[in-house]
Tab-separated table of C-alpha atoms in Angstrom:
chain	number	residue	atom	x	y	z
F	1	MET	CA	-24.916	36.862	51.331
F	2	PHE	CA	-25.899	40.064	53.113
F	3	ALA	CA	-22.971	42.274	53.998
F	4	ASN	CA	-21.761	43.102	57.457
F	5	SER	CA	-19.603	45.960	58.675
F	6	ASP	CA	-16.406	43.985	57.970
F	7	ALA	CA	-17.147	44.208	54.260
F	8	GLU	CA	-18.097	47.877	54.160
F	9	GLU	CA	-14.740	49.306	53.139
F	10	GLU	CA	-14.143	46.757	50.388
F	11	LEU	CA	-17.663	47.061	48.982
F	12	ARG	CA	-17.537	50.851	49.103
F	13	GLY	CA	-14.329	50.712	47.045
F	14	ILE	CA	-16.086	48.656	44.370
F	15	PHE	CA	-19.004	51.065	44.290
F	16	LEU	CA	-16.792	54.161	44.200
F	17	ASP	CA	-14.958	52.765	41.174
F	18	SER	CA	-18.355	52.873	39.428
F	19	ASP	CA	-19.297	56.327	40.767
F	20	MET	CA	-21.676	54.853	43.309
F	21	ASP	CA	-21.654	54.431	47.042
F	22	ILE	CA	-23.215	52.380	49.792
F	23	ALA	CA	-26.920	53.090	49.453
F	24	GLY	CA	-28.226	52.471	52.944
F	25	ASP	CA	-27.268	50.342	55.904
F	26	ILE	CA	-24.417	48.048	54.954
F	27	GLN	CA	-26.502	45.087	56.163
F	28	GLU	CA	-29.047	45.743	53.401
F	29	HIS	CA	-26.498	45.134	50.667
F	30	VAL	CA	-25.984	41.803	48.970
F	31	LEU	CA	-22.381	40.702	48.693
F	32	ILE	CA	-21.079	38.617	45.867
F	33	ARG	CA	-18.009	36.600	46.729
F	34	LYS	CA	-15.728	34.392	44.732
F	35	GLY	CA	-13.858	32.425	47.351
F	36	ASP	CA	-12.743	34.975	49.927
F	37	GLU	CA	-12.816	37.863	47.467
F	38	ILE	CA	-15.737	40.260	47.235
F	39	ILE	CA	-16.342	40.758	43.525
F	40	GLY	CA	-19.498	42.795	43.616
F	41	GLY	CA	-22.574	43.868	45.434
F	42	GLY	CA	-25.939	45.468	45.157
F	43	MET	CA	-28.937	46.605	47.086
F	44	LEU	CA	-32.615	46.073	46.383
F	45	ALA	CA	-35.534	47.775	48.098
F	46	GLN	CA	-39.090	46.545	47.965
F	47	THR	CA	-41.432	49.328	46.880
F	48	ASP	CA	-44.653	47.367	46.412
F	49	SER	CA	-45.814	43.796	46.835
F	50	LYS	CA	-44.413	42.818	43.438
F	51	VAL	CA	-42.082	45.719	42.710
F	52	PHE	CA	-38.453	46.164	43.705
F	53	HIS	CA	-35.958	48.933	43.049
F	54	LEU	CA	-32.291	48.246	42.434
F	55	LEU	CA	-30.498	51.121	44.147
F	56	VAL	CA	-26.924	50.133	43.418
F	57	PHE	CA	-25.168	47.322	41.635
F	58	ALA	CA	-21.518	47.057	40.734
F	59	VAL	CA	-18.932	44.435	39.929
F	60	LYS	CA	-15.238	44.800	40.692
F	61	GLU	CA	-13.318	46.006	37.688
F	62	SER	CA	-11.011	42.985	37.645
F	63	ALA	CA	-14.017	40.642	37.548
F	64	ARG	CA	-15.778	42.329	34.636
F	65	LYS	CA	-15.787	41.251	31.009
F	66	HIS	CA	-16.345	37.584	31.885
F	67	GLY	CA	-20.120	37.860	31.865
F	68	ILE	CA	-20.150	37.836	35.648
F	69	GLY	CA	-22.150	41.067	35.892
F	70	ARG	CA	-24.855	39.578	33.717
F	71	VAL	CA	-24.957	36.374	35.762
F	72	LEU	CA	-25.309	38.290	38.982
F	73	ILE	CA	-27.910	40.760	37.842
F	74	GLU	CA	-29.954	37.936	36.320
F	75	GLU	CA	-29.905	36.182	39.676
F	76	LEU	CA	-31.081	39.314	41.480
F	77	LEU	CA	-33.858	39.796	38.930
F	78	ARG	CA	-34.933	36.172	39.074
F	79	GLN	CA	-35.835	36.287	42.740
F	80	PRO	CA	-35.418	39.771	44.195
F	81	TRP	CA	-37.263	38.661	47.344
F	82	HIS	CA	-34.320	36.513	48.284
F	83	TYR	CA	-31.863	39.380	47.989
F	84	CYS	CA	-33.928	42.077	49.656
F	85	LEU	CA	-33.447	42.271	53.404
F	86	ASP	CA	-36.692	41.847	55.336
F	87	SER	CA	-38.731	41.342	52.181
F	88	SER	CA	-42.173	40.094	53.039
F	89	ALA	CA	-42.964	39.143	49.494
F	90	VAL	CA	-44.137	35.789	48.294
F	91	LEU	CA	-43.221	34.620	44.834
F	92	GLU	CA	-45.903	35.360	42.335
F	93	ARG	CA	-45.896	34.920	38.641
F	94	ASP	CA	-45.023	38.482	37.705
F	95	HIS	CA	-42.780	40.993	39.359
F	96	LYS	CA	-40.975	44.142	38.321
F	97	VAL	CA	-37.619	45.633	39.134
F	98	THR	CA	-36.854	49.277	38.477
F	99	THR	CA	-33.555	51.088	38.502
F	100	VAL	CA	-31.897	54.296	37.399
F	101	ALA	CA	-29.052	53.590	34.987
F	102	LYS	CA	-26.271	56.128	34.988
F	103	GLY	CA	-23.718	56.940	32.323
F	104	GLN	CA	-22.930	54.003	30.059
F	105	SER	CA	-24.748	51.452	32.180
F	106	ALA	CA	-28.097	51.814	30.370
F	107	GLY	CA	-26.713	49.640	27.565
F	108	PHE	CA	-25.830	46.891	30.046
F	109	TYR	CA	-29.300	46.956	31.573
F	110	LYS	CA	-30.987	46.933	28.142
F	111	LYS	CA	-29.134	43.740	27.206
F	112	ILE	CA	-30.542	42.067	30.286
F	113	GLY	CA	-34.112	43.013	29.527
F	114	PHE	CA	-34.661	46.368	31.177
F	115	VAL	CA	-36.489	48.919	29.075
F	116	PRO	CA	-36.421	52.687	29.554
F	117	CYS	CA	-39.415	54.084	31.370
F	118	SER	CA	-40.499	57.389	32.815
F	119	PHE	CA	-39.166	58.553	36.153
F	120	ALA	CA	-42.829	58.868	37.059
F	121	ASP	CA	-43.020	55.049	36.873
F	122	LEU	CA	-40.578	54.708	39.763
F	123	ALA	CA	-41.692	54.627	43.353
F	124	GLN	CA	-40.904	57.465	45.700
F	125	PRO	CA	-38.288	58.625	46.516
F	126	PHE	CA	-36.526	57.115	43.509
F	127	ASN	CA	-38.704	59.041	41.053
F	128	GLU	CA	-37.229	62.274	42.363
F	129	GLN	CA	-33.682	61.193	43.087
F	130	CYS	CA	-32.122	63.015	40.119
F	131	LEU	CA	-34.210	66.192	40.123
F	132	GLU	CA	-31.857	68.319	42.160
F	133	CYS	CA	-28.634	66.521	41.361
F	134	PRO	CA	-25.936	68.878	40.024
F	135	GLU	CA	-24.356	65.992	38.085
F	136	ARG	CA	-27.518	65.155	36.203
F	137	ASP	CA	-26.369	66.434	32.823
F	138	ASP	CA	-23.050	64.616	32.992
F	139	CYS	CA	-24.589	61.464	34.372
F	140	GLY	CA	-27.466	61.115	31.885
F	141	PRO	CA	-29.689	59.037	34.182
F	142	VAL	CA	-32.220	56.713	32.554
F	143	ALA	CA	-35.174	55.298	34.473
F	144	MET	CA	-35.553	51.631	33.562
F	145	MET	CA	-37.897	48.782	34.299
F	146	TYR	CA	-37.583	44.996	34.091
F	147	ALA	CA	-40.794	42.973	33.962
F	148	ALA	CA	-40.497	39.280	34.798
F	149	GLN	CA	-43.029	36.993	33.193
W	1	MET	CA	-59.458	36.444	50.776
W	2	ASN	CA	-57.572	33.725	52.624
W	3	LYS	CA	-54.776	32.810	50.255
W	4	SER	CA	-52.465	29.896	50.739
W	5	THR	CA	-48.723	29.933	50.423
W	6	PHE	CA	-46.497	27.069	49.406
W	7	ILE	CA	-43.338	27.202	51.500
W	8	ILE	CA	-40.241	25.247	50.601
W	9	SER	CA	-39.153	24.441	54.126
W	10	GLY	CA	-36.104	22.472	53.026
W	11	SER	CA	-34.324	22.455	49.685
W	12	GLY	CA	-31.432	20.081	50.237
W	13	ALA	CA	-30.706	16.485	49.349
W	14	GLY	CA	-30.163	13.641	51.839
W	15	PRO	CA	-26.886	14.796	53.436
W	16	GLY	CA	-28.044	18.401	53.839
W	17	ALA	CA	-25.739	21.326	53.304
W	18	PRO	CA	-23.437	21.773	55.022
W	19	SER	CA	-22.881	18.121	55.798
W	20	PHE	CA	-21.013	17.544	59.015
W	21	PHE	CA	-18.548	15.260	57.242
W	22	CYS	CA	-17.847	17.355	54.181
W	23	ASP	CA	-15.446	20.159	53.392
W	24	CYS	CA	-16.332	20.710	49.751
W	25	LYS	CA	-16.600	24.327	48.635
W	26	GLY	CA	-20.389	24.173	48.723
W	27	CYS	CA	-20.362	23.008	52.334
W	28	VAL	CA	-17.699	25.541	53.279
W	29	GLU	CA	-19.913	28.303	51.896
W	30	ALA	CA	-22.981	26.898	53.649
W	31	ARG	CA	-21.103	26.848	56.965
W	32	GLU	CA	-20.048	30.471	56.602
W	33	ASN	CA	-23.277	31.766	55.123
W	34	GLN	CA	-26.572	30.585	56.558
W	35	THR	CA	-28.496	31.606	53.443
W	36	ALA	CA	-26.511	29.061	51.435
W	37	ALA	CA	-27.390	26.230	53.842
W	38	ARG	CA	-29.973	23.659	52.760
W	39	THR	CA	-31.947	21.528	55.176
W	40	ARG	CA	-33.457	18.274	53.959
W	41	SER	CA	-36.375	18.615	51.527
W	42	GLY	CA	-39.872	19.360	52.681
W	43	ALA	CA	-42.690	21.783	52.025
W	44	ILE	CA	-45.658	23.340	53.768
W	45	ILE	CA	-48.942	24.666	52.463
W	46	SER	CA	-49.818	27.425	54.853
W	47	SER	CA	-52.963	29.475	55.137
W	48	ALA	CA	-54.611	31.380	57.947
W	49	ASN	CA	-56.411	28.331	59.261
W	50	ARG	CA	-54.507	25.304	57.977
W	51	ASN	CA	-50.981	23.931	57.583
W	52	ILE	CA	-50.255	20.845	55.515
W	53	LEU	CA	-46.818	19.251	55.516
W	54	PHE	CA	-45.273	17.511	52.551
W	55	ASP	CA	-42.690	15.184	54.051
W	56	THR	CA	-41.183	15.295	57.520
W	57	PRO	CA	-37.411	15.536	57.047
W	58	PRO	CA	-35.067	15.085	60.007
W	59	ASP	CA	-34.747	18.900	60.128
W	60	LEU	CA	-38.501	19.322	60.635
W	61	ARG	CA	-38.400	20.915	64.084
W	62	ALA	CA	-35.992	23.665	63.018
W	63	GLN	CA	-37.980	24.240	59.832
W	64	LEU	CA	-41.281	24.657	61.682
W	65	ILE	CA	-39.717	27.087	64.120
W	66	ARG	CA	-38.140	29.089	61.303
W	67	GLU	CA	-41.437	29.295	59.409
W	68	LYS	CA	-43.404	30.080	62.581
W	69	VAL	CA	-45.697	27.107	62.074
W	70	SER	CA	-47.383	26.078	65.318
W	71	ILE	CA	-50.363	24.119	64.037
W	72	ILE	CA	-50.266	21.101	61.739
W	73	ASP	CA	-53.430	19.685	60.218
W	74	GLN	CA	-52.309	17.053	57.726
W	75	VAL	CA	-49.099	15.337	56.680
W	76	PHE	CA	-48.435	13.829	53.259
W	77	LEU	CA	-45.310	11.798	52.584
W	78	THR	CA	-43.877	11.447	49.108
W	79	HIS	CA	-42.000	8.240	49.928
W	80	TRP	CA	-40.399	6.236	52.683
W	81	HIS	CA	-36.783	7.387	52.600
W	82	TYR	CA	-35.165	8.667	55.783
W	83	ASP	CA	-34.517	12.185	54.499
W	84	HIS	CA	-38.263	12.506	53.882
W	85	PHE	CA	-39.782	10.711	56.901
W	86	GLY	CA	-37.065	10.999	59.559
W	87	GLY	CA	-38.758	13.903	61.370
W	88	LEU	CA	-42.093	12.161	62.004
W	89	GLY	CA	-41.205	11.678	65.654
W	90	GLU	CA	-40.844	15.453	66.060
W	91	LEU	CA	-44.642	15.670	66.014
W	92	GLU	CA	-45.136	13.409	69.063
W	93	TYR	CA	-45.144	16.119	71.696
W	94	TYR	CA	-47.138	18.534	69.543
W	95	VAL	CA	-49.929	15.953	69.524
W	96	LYS	CA	-49.573	14.987	73.172
W	97	LEU	CA	-49.258	18.472	74.596
W	98	LYS	CA	-51.243	20.692	72.254
W	99	ARG	CA	-53.284	19.092	69.508
W	100	LYS	CA	-54.646	16.286	71.716
W	101	LYS	CA	-55.808	14.228	68.755
W	102	PRO	CA	-53.967	12.294	66.042
W	103	ILE	CA	-52.728	14.019	62.905
W	104	PRO	CA	-53.966	12.574	59.610
W	105	LEU	CA	-50.895	11.056	57.957
W	106	TYR	CA	-51.105	10.108	54.285
W	107	LEU	CA	-48.472	7.533	53.383
W	108	PRO	CA	-47.499	5.638	50.263
W	109	PRO	CA	-49.446	2.353	50.348
W	110	THR	CA	-46.252	0.310	50.621
W	111	ALA	CA	-44.992	2.460	53.503
W	112	VAL	CA	-47.815	1.791	55.957
W	113	GLU	CA	-46.267	-1.397	57.283
W	114	GLN	CA	-42.808	0.213	57.337
W	115	PHE	CA	-44.192	3.065	59.392
W	116	ARG	CA	-45.662	0.628	61.933
W	117	ARG	CA	-42.355	-1.224	62.220
W	118	ALA	CA	-40.248	1.929	62.469
W	119	PHE	CA	-42.461	3.839	64.878
W	120	PRO	CA	-44.437	1.331	66.993
W	121	ASP	CA	-44.837	3.934	69.724
W	122	LEU	CA	-46.313	6.608	67.465
W	123	GLU	CA	-49.523	4.765	66.549
W	124	GLU	CA	-51.558	7.091	68.751
W	125	ILE	CA	-49.913	10.165	67.253
W	126	PHE	CA	-51.027	9.612	63.690
W	127	GLU	CA	-54.223	8.617	61.954
W	128	VAL	CA	-52.633	6.666	59.115
W	129	THR	CA	-54.171	6.518	55.670
W	130	SER	CA	-52.499	5.398	52.482
W	131	TRP	CA	-52.851	7.894	49.674
W	132	LYS	CA	-53.870	6.645	46.250
W	133	PHE	CA	-52.236	7.762	43.050
W	134	ASN	CA	-54.453	10.108	41.025
W	135	GLU	CA	-57.010	10.472	43.834
W	136	SER	CA	-57.516	14.087	44.879
W	137	TYR	CA	-57.775	15.310	48.449
W	138	PHE	CA	-59.586	18.593	49.066
W	139	PHE	CA	-58.774	21.124	51.769
W	140	ASP	CA	-60.456	24.501	51.804
W	141	LYS	CA	-60.112	25.700	48.209
W	142	LEU	CA	-57.154	23.509	47.304
W	143	SER	CA	-56.846	20.073	45.811
W	144	ILE	CA	-53.856	17.809	46.348
W	145	THR	CA	-53.301	14.878	44.019
W	146	PRO	CA	-50.512	12.290	44.395
W	147	LEU	CA	-49.039	11.419	41.019
W	148	PRO	CA	-46.468	8.727	40.226
W	149	ALA	CA	-42.816	9.768	40.217
W	150	ASN	CA	-39.789	7.846	38.947
W	151	HIS	CA	-37.763	6.897	41.999
W	152	SER	CA	-36.175	3.809	43.469
W	153	ILE	CA	-39.252	2.992	45.572
W	154	GLU	CA	-42.953	3.830	45.388
W	155	THR	CA	-42.952	7.617	45.306
W	156	ALA	CA	-45.411	10.364	44.600
W	157	GLY	CA	-45.148	13.945	43.643
W	158	PHE	CA	-48.097	16.180	44.438
W	159	LEU	CA	-50.107	18.353	42.095
W	160	VAL	CA	-51.615	21.225	44.054
W	161	LYS	CA	-54.382	23.242	42.457
W	162	SER	CA	-55.819	26.503	43.673
W	163	ALA	CA	-58.242	28.795	41.902
W	164	GLU	CA	-55.322	30.652	40.347
W	165	ASN	CA	-52.351	28.315	40.180
W	166	ARG	CA	-51.243	24.787	39.485
W	167	LEU	CA	-48.104	23.702	41.295
W	168	ALA	CA	-46.347	20.348	40.967
W	169	TYR	CA	-44.002	19.255	43.763
W	170	PHE	CA	-41.670	16.365	42.853
W	171	PRO	CA	-38.658	16.450	45.180
W	172	ASP	CA	-37.447	12.960	44.242
W	173	THR	CA	-37.887	11.862	40.672
W	174	ALA	CA	-35.950	11.045	37.518
W	175	GLY	CA	-38.021	12.641	34.819
W	176	LEU	CA	-41.711	11.856	35.003
W	177	PRO	CA	-43.840	8.930	33.846
W	178	ASP	CA	-45.770	9.849	30.709
W	179	GLU	CA	-49.144	10.073	32.435
W	180	THR	CA	-47.702	12.301	35.150
W	181	ALA	CA	-45.988	14.544	32.627
W	182	GLN	CA	-49.323	14.912	30.892
W	183	ALA	CA	-51.073	15.739	34.162
W	184	VAL	CA	-48.610	18.485	35.043
W	185	LYS	CA	-48.410	19.957	31.536
W	186	ASN	CA	-48.412	23.776	31.597
W	187	VAL	CA	-48.193	24.047	35.395
W	188	ASP	CA	-47.442	27.472	36.779
W	189	TRP	CA	-44.774	26.051	39.059
W	190	LEU	CA	-42.808	22.831	38.678
W	191	ILE	CA	-40.748	22.263	41.811
W	192	CYS	CA	-38.547	19.309	41.055
W	193	ASP	CA	-35.572	17.168	41.917
W	194	ALA	CA	-32.221	18.671	40.925
W	195	THR	CA	-30.070	16.561	43.211
W	196	PHE	CA	-26.970	16.460	41.057
W	197	HIS	CA	-24.769	19.145	39.593
W	198	GLY	CA	-22.686	17.678	36.807
W	199	ASP	CA	-22.878	13.917	36.316
W	200	ASN	CA	-26.012	12.223	37.591
W	201	TRP	CA	-24.908	9.189	39.612
W	202	PHE	CA	-28.455	7.832	39.930
W	203	PRO	CA	-30.212	8.600	36.649
W	204	HIS	CA	-33.111	6.274	37.460
W	205	SER	CA	-33.875	7.969	40.779
W	206	HIS	CA	-32.829	11.604	40.570
W	207	MET	CA	-32.083	14.412	38.139
W	208	SER	CA	-29.260	16.812	37.601
W	209	VAL	CA	-29.752	20.556	37.448
W	210	LEU	CA	-29.706	20.497	33.652
W	211	GLU	CA	-32.064	17.525	33.468
W	212	ALA	CA	-34.498	19.334	35.759
W	213	ILE	CA	-34.365	22.407	33.534
W	214	ASP	CA	-35.092	20.170	30.545
W	215	LEU	CA	-38.039	18.592	32.349
W	216	GLY	CA	-39.510	22.027	33.027
W	217	ARG	CA	-39.198	22.799	29.334
W	218	GLU	CA	-40.770	19.447	28.360
W	219	VAL	CA	-43.872	19.975	30.485
W	220	ASN	CA	-43.969	23.654	29.535
W	221	ALA	CA	-43.839	24.803	33.145
W	222	ARG	CA	-44.173	28.538	33.503
W	223	HIS	CA	-41.527	28.465	36.214
W	224	THR	CA	-39.224	25.626	37.201
W	225	VAL	CA	-37.908	25.620	40.761
W	226	LEU	CA	-34.953	23.359	41.488
W	227	THR	CA	-34.994	21.621	44.842
W	228	HIS	CA	-33.553	18.610	46.681
W	229	MET	CA	-30.194	20.060	45.676
W	230	SER	CA	-26.926	18.648	46.853
W	231	VAL	CA	-24.100	21.115	46.852
W	232	HIS	CA	-21.596	18.227	46.976
W	233	TYR	CA	-22.089	15.903	44.084
W	234	SER	CA	-21.053	15.160	41.515
W	235	GLN	CA	-19.403	18.595	41.173
W	236	PRO	CA	-19.545	20.737	44.321
W	237	PHE	CA	-20.783	24.243	43.633
W	238	THR	CA	-21.149	27.616	45.297
W	239	THR	CA	-24.098	29.987	45.077
W	240	LEU	CA	-22.236	32.017	42.489
W	241	GLU	CA	-21.517	28.968	40.351
W	242	LEU	CA	-25.159	27.898	40.536
W	243	ALA	CA	-26.161	31.373	39.369
W	244	GLU	CA	-23.785	30.932	36.435
W	245	THR	CA	-25.402	27.596	35.580
W	246	LEU	CA	-28.869	29.167	35.652
W	247	SER	CA	-27.845	32.222	33.648
W	248	GLY	CA	-29.879	32.393	30.476
W	249	HIS	CA	-32.788	30.494	32.055
W	250	PRO	CA	-34.974	33.331	33.349
W	251	HIS	CA	-37.843	31.012	34.233
W	252	VAL	CA	-35.719	28.673	36.327
W	253	LEU	CA	-35.131	29.406	39.999
W	254	ALA	CA	-33.023	27.659	42.578
W	255	ALA	CA	-35.114	26.881	45.642
W	256	TYR	CA	-33.850	28.032	49.009
W	257	ASP	CA	-34.993	27.219	52.513
W	258	GLY	CA	-37.988	29.409	53.275
W	259	MET	CA	-38.891	30.224	49.669
W	260	GLN	CA	-42.574	31.107	49.456
W	261	ILE	CA	-44.860	30.798	46.447
W	262	LYS	CA	-48.361	32.185	46.372
W	263	LEU	CA	-50.974	29.599	45.453
């Protein structure tokens, strides 16, 4: 489930197609495979005992439009502990996942249950990640939060 | 405050996943990816000063090592099937070399004689008591109550209550008897049998994934956690396919080995 260096090139290609990149150590990324094919990936970081931040998430272009992105993101949201390397968290009744949606992706995240929030609601350093970015205007980043119940 | 954690030490059905004899796609994935592997079903209530086991599957030793459990205070068995009792003997040397006194072992009433026949040399290892349905056992700030399950032999599930949560653990059951369903109504966590994916070959003993989801809805569980899962039958599945099955059920989670729930 977690990626290793063998998967780095393929996963990076999927991310680059969505204007993203590997977000940390490759081993911290979750791989999504269908058979031998990597069809997507993501990376979650734990920012508080019940709060996680989704740094990157992308599905291979050829695998989109079959609802697979929704299935995968729902699974990550359902139990982020399981998909966050070295998470010390224990399941509790409520948890939150934050992210920064870029470009058109805010619509995708809204359909899944994320709601826009203030960048101030994100944990450091994610609350400041777009401040100095030269692509900010083109990218239109939206801070978003998902609250599990 | 000393909070307890409910650990799902094993989330697989009788053959485990991968099974040594199976090359289905679920077992292939479990061989290649340790996080997709499922040892036989069991659970642990763990707190700073106490560990209570629910069932002793044949994988018990590996589970205890993985969960860093080095002290065991009580053992409750749901029923006398090998995949739930087969690891009892793993506790022999813990008692002989470290604990130095028998471990209280709570068995189904009809299993006491079977235990004595199966393990005549372990009499000194366990202090055997038969649990009673609907009778609560209290440990620290928790209560544990065996409730009737629907299985092929006398079987309990356990309702665990803490100050903040109610958790029902029913690894082997086909639905619930009416009085049990009433007792677990509105639980925070229903952890239940989801042995089958697709057709349910043993509808009087086990549930399928979809039947387990329905049961969670019937008892109005806040969260339903699917356990005792086979990845082989009746339709083998991969992690991705299970995620597809659970899509649209935000309050349903697939258990995994090592899953922890705060009590």
